Short mmCIF file of N, CA and C in Angstrom, two decimals:
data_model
loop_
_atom_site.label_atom_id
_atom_site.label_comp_id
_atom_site.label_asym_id
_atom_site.label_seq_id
_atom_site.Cartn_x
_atom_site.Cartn_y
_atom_site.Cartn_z
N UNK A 1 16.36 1.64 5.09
CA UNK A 1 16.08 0.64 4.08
C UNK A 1 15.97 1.27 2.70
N UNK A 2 14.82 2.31 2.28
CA UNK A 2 15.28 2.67 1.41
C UNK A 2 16.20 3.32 0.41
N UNK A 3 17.37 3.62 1.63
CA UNK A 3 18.75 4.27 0.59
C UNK A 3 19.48 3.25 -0.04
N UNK A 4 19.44 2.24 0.40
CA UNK A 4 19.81 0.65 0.14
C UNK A 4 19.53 0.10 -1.18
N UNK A 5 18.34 0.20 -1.55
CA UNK A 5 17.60 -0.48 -2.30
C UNK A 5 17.52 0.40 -3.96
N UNK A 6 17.41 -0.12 -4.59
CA UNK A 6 17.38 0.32 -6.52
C UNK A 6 15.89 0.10 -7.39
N UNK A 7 15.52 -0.97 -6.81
CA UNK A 7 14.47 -1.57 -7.60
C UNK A 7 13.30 -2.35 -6.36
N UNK A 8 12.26 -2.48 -6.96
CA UNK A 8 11.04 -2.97 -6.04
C UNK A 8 11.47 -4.56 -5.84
N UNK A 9 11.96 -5.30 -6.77
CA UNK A 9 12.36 -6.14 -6.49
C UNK A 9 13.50 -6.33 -4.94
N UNK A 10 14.58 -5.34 -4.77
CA UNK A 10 15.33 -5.58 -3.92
C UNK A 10 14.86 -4.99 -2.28
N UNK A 11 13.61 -3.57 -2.82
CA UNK A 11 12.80 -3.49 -1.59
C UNK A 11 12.17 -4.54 -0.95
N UNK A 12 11.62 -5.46 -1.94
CA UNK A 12 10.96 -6.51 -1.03
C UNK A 12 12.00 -7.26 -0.24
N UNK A 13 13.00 -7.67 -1.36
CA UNK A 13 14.08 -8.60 -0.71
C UNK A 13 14.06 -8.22 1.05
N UNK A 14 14.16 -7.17 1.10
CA UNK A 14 14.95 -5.96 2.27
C UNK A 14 14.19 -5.56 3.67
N UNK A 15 12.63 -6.30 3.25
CA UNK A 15 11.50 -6.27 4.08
C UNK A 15 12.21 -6.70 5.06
N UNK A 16 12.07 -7.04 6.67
CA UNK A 16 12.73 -6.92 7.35
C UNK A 16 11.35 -8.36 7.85
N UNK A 17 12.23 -9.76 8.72
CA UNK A 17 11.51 -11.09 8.92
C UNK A 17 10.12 -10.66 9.45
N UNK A 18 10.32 -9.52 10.76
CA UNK A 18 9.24 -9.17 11.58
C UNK A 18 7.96 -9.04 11.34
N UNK A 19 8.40 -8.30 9.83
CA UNK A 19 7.35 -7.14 8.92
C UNK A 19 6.93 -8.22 7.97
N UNK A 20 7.56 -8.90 7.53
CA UNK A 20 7.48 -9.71 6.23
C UNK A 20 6.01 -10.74 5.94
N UNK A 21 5.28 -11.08 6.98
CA UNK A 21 3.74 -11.67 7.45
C UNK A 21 2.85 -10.42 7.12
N UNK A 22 2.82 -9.18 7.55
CA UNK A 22 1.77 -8.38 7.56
C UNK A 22 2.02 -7.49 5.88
N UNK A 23 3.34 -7.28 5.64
CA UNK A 23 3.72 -7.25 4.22
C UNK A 23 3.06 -7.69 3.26
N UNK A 24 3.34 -8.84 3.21
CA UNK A 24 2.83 -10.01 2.12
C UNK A 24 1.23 -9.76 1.93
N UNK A 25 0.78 -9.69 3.45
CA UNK A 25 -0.51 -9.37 3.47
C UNK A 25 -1.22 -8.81 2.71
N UNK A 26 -0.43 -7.59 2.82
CA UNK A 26 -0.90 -6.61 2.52
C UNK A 26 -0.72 -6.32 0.84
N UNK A 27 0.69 -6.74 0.42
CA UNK A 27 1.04 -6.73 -1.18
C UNK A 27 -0.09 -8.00 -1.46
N UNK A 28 -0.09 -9.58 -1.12
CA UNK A 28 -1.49 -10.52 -1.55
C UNK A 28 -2.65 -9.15 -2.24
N UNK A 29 -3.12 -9.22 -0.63
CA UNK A 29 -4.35 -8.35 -1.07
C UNK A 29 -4.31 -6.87 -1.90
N UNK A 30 -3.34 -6.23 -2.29
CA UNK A 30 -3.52 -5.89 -3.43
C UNK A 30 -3.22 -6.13 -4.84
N UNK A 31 -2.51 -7.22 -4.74
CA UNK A 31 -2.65 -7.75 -6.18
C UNK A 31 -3.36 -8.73 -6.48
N UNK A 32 -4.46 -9.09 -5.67
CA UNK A 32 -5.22 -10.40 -5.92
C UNK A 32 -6.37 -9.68 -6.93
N UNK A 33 -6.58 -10.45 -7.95
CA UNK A 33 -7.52 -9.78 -8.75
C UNK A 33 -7.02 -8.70 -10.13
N UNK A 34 -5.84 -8.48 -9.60
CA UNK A 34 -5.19 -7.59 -10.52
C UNK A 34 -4.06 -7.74 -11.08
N UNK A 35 -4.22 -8.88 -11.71
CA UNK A 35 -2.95 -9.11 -12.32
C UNK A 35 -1.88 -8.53 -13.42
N UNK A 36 -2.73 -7.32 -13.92
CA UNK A 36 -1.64 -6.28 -15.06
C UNK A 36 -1.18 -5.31 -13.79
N UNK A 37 -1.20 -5.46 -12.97
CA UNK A 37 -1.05 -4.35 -11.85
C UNK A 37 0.67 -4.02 -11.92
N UNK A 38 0.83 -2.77 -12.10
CA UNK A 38 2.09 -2.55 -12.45
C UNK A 38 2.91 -2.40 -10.89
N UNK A 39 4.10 -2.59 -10.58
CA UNK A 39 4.54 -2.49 -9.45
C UNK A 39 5.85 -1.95 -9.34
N UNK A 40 6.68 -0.75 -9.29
CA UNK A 40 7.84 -0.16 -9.37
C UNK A 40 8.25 0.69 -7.92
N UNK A 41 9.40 1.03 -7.58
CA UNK A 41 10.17 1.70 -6.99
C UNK A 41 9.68 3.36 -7.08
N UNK A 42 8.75 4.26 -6.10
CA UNK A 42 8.80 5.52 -6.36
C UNK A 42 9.37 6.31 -5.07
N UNK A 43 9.75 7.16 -4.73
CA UNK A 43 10.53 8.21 -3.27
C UNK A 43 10.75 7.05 -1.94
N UNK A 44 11.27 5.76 -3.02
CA UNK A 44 12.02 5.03 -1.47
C UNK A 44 10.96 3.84 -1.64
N UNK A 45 9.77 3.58 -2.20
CA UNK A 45 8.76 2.50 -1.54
C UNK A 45 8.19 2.31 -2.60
N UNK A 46 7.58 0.88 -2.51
CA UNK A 46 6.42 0.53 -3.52
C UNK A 46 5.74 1.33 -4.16
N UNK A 47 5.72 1.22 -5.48
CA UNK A 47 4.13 1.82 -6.02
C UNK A 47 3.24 0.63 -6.82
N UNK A 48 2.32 1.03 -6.16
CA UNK A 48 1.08 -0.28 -7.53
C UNK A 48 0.22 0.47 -8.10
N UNK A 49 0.34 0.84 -9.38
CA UNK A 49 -0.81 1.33 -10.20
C UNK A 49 -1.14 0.03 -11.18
N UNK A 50 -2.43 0.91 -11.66
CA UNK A 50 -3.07 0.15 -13.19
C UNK A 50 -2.11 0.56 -14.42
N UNK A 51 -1.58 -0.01 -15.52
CA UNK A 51 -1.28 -0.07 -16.30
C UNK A 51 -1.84 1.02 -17.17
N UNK A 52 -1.17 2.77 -18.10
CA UNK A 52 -2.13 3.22 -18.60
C UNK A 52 -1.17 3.78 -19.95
N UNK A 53 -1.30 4.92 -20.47
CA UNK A 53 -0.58 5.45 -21.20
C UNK A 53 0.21 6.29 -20.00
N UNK A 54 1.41 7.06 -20.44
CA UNK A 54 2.51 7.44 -19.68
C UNK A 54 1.60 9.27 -19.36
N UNK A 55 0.98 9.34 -19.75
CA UNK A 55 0.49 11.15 -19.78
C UNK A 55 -0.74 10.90 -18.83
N UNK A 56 -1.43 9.84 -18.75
CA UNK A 56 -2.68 9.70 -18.27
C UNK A 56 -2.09 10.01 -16.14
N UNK A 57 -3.07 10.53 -15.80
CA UNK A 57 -3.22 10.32 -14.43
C UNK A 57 -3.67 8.89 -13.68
N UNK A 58 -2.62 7.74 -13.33
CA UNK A 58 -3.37 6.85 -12.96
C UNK A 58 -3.18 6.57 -11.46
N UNK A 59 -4.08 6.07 -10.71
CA UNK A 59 -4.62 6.19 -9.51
C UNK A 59 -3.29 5.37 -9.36
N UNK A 60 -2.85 5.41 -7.82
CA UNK A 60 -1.64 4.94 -7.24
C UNK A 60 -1.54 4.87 -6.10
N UNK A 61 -1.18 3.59 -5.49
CA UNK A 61 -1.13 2.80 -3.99
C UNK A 61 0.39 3.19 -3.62
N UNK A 62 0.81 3.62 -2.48
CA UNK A 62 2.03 3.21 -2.14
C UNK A 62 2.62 2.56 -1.12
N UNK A 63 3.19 1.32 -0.90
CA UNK A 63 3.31 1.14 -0.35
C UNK A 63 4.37 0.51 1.01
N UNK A 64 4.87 1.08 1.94
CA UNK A 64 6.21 1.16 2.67
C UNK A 64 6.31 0.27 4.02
N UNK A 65 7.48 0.12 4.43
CA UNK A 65 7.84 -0.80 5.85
C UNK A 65 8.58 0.80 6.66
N UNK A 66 7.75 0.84 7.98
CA UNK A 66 8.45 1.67 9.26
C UNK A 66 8.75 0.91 9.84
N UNK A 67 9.31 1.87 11.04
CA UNK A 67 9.52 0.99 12.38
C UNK A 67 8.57 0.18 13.11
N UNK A 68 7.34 0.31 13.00
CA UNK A 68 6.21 -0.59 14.18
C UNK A 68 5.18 -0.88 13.13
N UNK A 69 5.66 -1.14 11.21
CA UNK A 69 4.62 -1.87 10.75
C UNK A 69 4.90 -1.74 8.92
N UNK A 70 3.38 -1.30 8.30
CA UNK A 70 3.19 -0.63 6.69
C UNK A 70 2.71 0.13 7.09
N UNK A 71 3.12 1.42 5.84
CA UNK A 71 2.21 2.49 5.71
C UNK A 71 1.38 2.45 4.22
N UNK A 72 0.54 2.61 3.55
CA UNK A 72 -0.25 3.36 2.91
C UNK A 72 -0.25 4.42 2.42
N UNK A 73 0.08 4.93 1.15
CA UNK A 73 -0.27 6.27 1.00
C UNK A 73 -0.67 6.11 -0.21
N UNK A 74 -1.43 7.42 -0.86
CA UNK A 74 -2.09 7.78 -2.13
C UNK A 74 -3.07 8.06 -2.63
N UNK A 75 -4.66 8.06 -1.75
CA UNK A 75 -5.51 8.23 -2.54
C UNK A 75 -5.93 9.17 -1.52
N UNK A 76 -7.22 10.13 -1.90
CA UNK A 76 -8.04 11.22 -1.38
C UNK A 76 -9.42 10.76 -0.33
N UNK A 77 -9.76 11.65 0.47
CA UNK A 77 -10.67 10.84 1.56
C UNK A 77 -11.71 10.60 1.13
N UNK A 78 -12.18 10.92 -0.19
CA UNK A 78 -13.61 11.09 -0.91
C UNK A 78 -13.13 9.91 -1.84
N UNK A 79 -12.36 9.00 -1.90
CA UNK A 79 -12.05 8.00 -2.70
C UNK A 79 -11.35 6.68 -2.04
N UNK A 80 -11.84 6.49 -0.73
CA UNK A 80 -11.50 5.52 0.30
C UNK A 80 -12.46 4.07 0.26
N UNK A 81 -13.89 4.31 -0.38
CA UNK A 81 -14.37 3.21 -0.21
C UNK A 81 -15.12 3.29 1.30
N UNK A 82 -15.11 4.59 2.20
CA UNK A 82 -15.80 4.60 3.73
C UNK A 82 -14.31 4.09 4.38
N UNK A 83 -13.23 3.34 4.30
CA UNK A 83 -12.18 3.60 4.72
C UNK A 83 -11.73 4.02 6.33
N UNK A 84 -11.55 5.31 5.51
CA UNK A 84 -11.39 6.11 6.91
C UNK A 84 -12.60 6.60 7.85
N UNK A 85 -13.95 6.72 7.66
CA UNK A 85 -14.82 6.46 8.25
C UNK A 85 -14.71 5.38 9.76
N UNK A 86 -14.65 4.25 9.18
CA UNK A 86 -14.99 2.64 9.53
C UNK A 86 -13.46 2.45 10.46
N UNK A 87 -12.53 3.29 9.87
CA UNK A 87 -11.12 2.90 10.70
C UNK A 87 -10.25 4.27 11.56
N UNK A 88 -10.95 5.22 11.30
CA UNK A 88 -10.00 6.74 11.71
C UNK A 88 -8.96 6.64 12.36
N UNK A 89 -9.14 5.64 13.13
CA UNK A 89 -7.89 5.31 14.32
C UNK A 89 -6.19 5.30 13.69
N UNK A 90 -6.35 4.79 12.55
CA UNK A 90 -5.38 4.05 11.77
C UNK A 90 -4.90 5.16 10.31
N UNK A 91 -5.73 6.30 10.42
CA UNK A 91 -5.35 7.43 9.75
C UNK A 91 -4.43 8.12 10.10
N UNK A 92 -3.01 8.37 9.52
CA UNK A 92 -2.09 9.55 9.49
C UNK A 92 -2.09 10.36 8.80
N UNK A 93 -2.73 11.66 8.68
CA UNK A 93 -2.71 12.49 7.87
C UNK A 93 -3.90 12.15 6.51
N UNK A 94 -4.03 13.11 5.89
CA UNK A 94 -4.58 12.95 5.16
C UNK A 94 -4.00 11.78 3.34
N UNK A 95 -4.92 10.58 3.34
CA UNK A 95 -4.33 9.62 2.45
C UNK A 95 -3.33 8.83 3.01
N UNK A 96 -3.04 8.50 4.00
CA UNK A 96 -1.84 8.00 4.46
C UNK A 96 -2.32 6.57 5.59
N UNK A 97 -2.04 5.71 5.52
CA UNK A 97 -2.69 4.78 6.48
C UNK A 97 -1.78 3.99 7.41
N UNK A 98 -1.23 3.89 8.39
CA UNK A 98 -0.50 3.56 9.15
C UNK A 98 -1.05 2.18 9.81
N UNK A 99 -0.34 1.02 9.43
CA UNK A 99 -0.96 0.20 10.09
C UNK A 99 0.59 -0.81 10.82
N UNK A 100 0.48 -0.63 12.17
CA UNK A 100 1.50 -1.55 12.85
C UNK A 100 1.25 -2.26 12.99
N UNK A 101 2.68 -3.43 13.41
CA UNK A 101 2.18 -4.39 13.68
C UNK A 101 1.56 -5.04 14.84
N UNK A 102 1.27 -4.07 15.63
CA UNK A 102 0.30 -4.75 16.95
C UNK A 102 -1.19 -4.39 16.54
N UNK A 103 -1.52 -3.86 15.51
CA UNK A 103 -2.86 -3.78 15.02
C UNK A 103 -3.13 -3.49 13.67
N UNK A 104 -2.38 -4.95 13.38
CA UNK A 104 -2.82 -5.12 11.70
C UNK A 104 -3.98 -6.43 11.81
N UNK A 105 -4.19 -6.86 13.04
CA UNK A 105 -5.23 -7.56 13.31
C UNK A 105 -6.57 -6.80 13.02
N UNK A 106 -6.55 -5.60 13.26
CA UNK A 106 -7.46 -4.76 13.30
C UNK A 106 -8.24 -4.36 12.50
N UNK A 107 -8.02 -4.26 11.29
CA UNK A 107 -8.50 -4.26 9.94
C UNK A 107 -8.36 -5.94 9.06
N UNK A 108 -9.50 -5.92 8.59
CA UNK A 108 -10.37 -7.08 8.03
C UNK A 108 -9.36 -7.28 6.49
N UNK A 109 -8.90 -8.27 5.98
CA UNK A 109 -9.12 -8.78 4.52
C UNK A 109 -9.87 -7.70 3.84
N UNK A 110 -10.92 -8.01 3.90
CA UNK A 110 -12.49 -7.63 3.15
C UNK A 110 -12.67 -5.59 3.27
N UNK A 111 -11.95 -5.20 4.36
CA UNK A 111 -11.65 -3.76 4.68
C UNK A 111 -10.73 -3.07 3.87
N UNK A 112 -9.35 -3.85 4.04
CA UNK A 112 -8.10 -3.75 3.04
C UNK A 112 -8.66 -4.14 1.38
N UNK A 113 -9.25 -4.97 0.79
CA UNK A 113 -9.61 -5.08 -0.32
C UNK A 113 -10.83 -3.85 -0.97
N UNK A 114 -11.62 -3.60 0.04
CA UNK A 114 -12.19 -2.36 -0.42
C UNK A 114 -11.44 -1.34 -0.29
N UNK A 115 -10.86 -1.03 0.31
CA UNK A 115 -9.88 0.29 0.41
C UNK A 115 -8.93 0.20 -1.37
N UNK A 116 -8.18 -0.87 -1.30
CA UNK A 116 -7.68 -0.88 -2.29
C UNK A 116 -8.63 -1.14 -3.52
N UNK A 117 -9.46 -1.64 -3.96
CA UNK A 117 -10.43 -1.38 -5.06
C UNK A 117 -11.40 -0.14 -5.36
N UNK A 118 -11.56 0.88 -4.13
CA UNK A 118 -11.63 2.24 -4.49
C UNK A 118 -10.35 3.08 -4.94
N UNK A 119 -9.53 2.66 -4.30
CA UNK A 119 -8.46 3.50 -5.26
C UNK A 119 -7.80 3.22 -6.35
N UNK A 120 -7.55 1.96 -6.81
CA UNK A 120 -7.05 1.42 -8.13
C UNK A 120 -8.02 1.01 -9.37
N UNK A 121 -8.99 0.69 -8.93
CA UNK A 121 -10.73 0.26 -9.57
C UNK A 121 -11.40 1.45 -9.93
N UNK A 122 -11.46 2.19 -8.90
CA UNK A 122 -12.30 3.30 -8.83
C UNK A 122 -12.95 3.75 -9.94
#
């Protein structure tokens, strides 16, 4: 999918029907609340940062479609919000969050919204 694609716009297009429910989900809940939230194309997949000057370091979500779901990547384990604590199961590696789709039931709204408001809020 992503050799395909140019722009975040045509990644979404490209989401695949299966994925496209837990997707949405997941893009909703991080842009709810954040509406300057910038959203571009970075190494193949989503990125959502805050809006800053171009030199500044700004915190950054990324976010991708695999084979059995989304992944997550970008922030540090000391900047999760308890996160990975509360979910370890669903940890790949360090910053990286793997969530398929046979257990995107598994994690809460209210779980996913703190996760993402420690790393973009923070």
């Amino acid at each position: 999918m992503q050799d395909a694609v140019q722009s975040a716009e045509e990644y979404v297009a490209a989401v695949p029907a299966g994925h496209r429910p837990l997707f949405e989900r997941v893009d909703r809940l991080l842009r709810t609340g954040r509406d300057d939230l910038e959203v571009d194309l970075s190494y193949g997949i989503l990125r959502y940062r805050r809006p800053g000057s171009a030199r500044a370091r700004r915190p950054a979500l990324h976010l991708g479609v695999w084979k059995h779901g989304v992944s997550l990547y970008g922030w540090s384990a000391d900047h999760d919000g308890g996160f990975g604590a509360r979910h370890p199961e669903l940890l790949s590696g360090r910053g990286t969050l793997k969530l398929s789709l046979a257990r995107a039931g598994a994690v809460s709204d209210e779980d996913l919204t703190a996760l993402f408001a420690a790393v973009l809020d923070g």
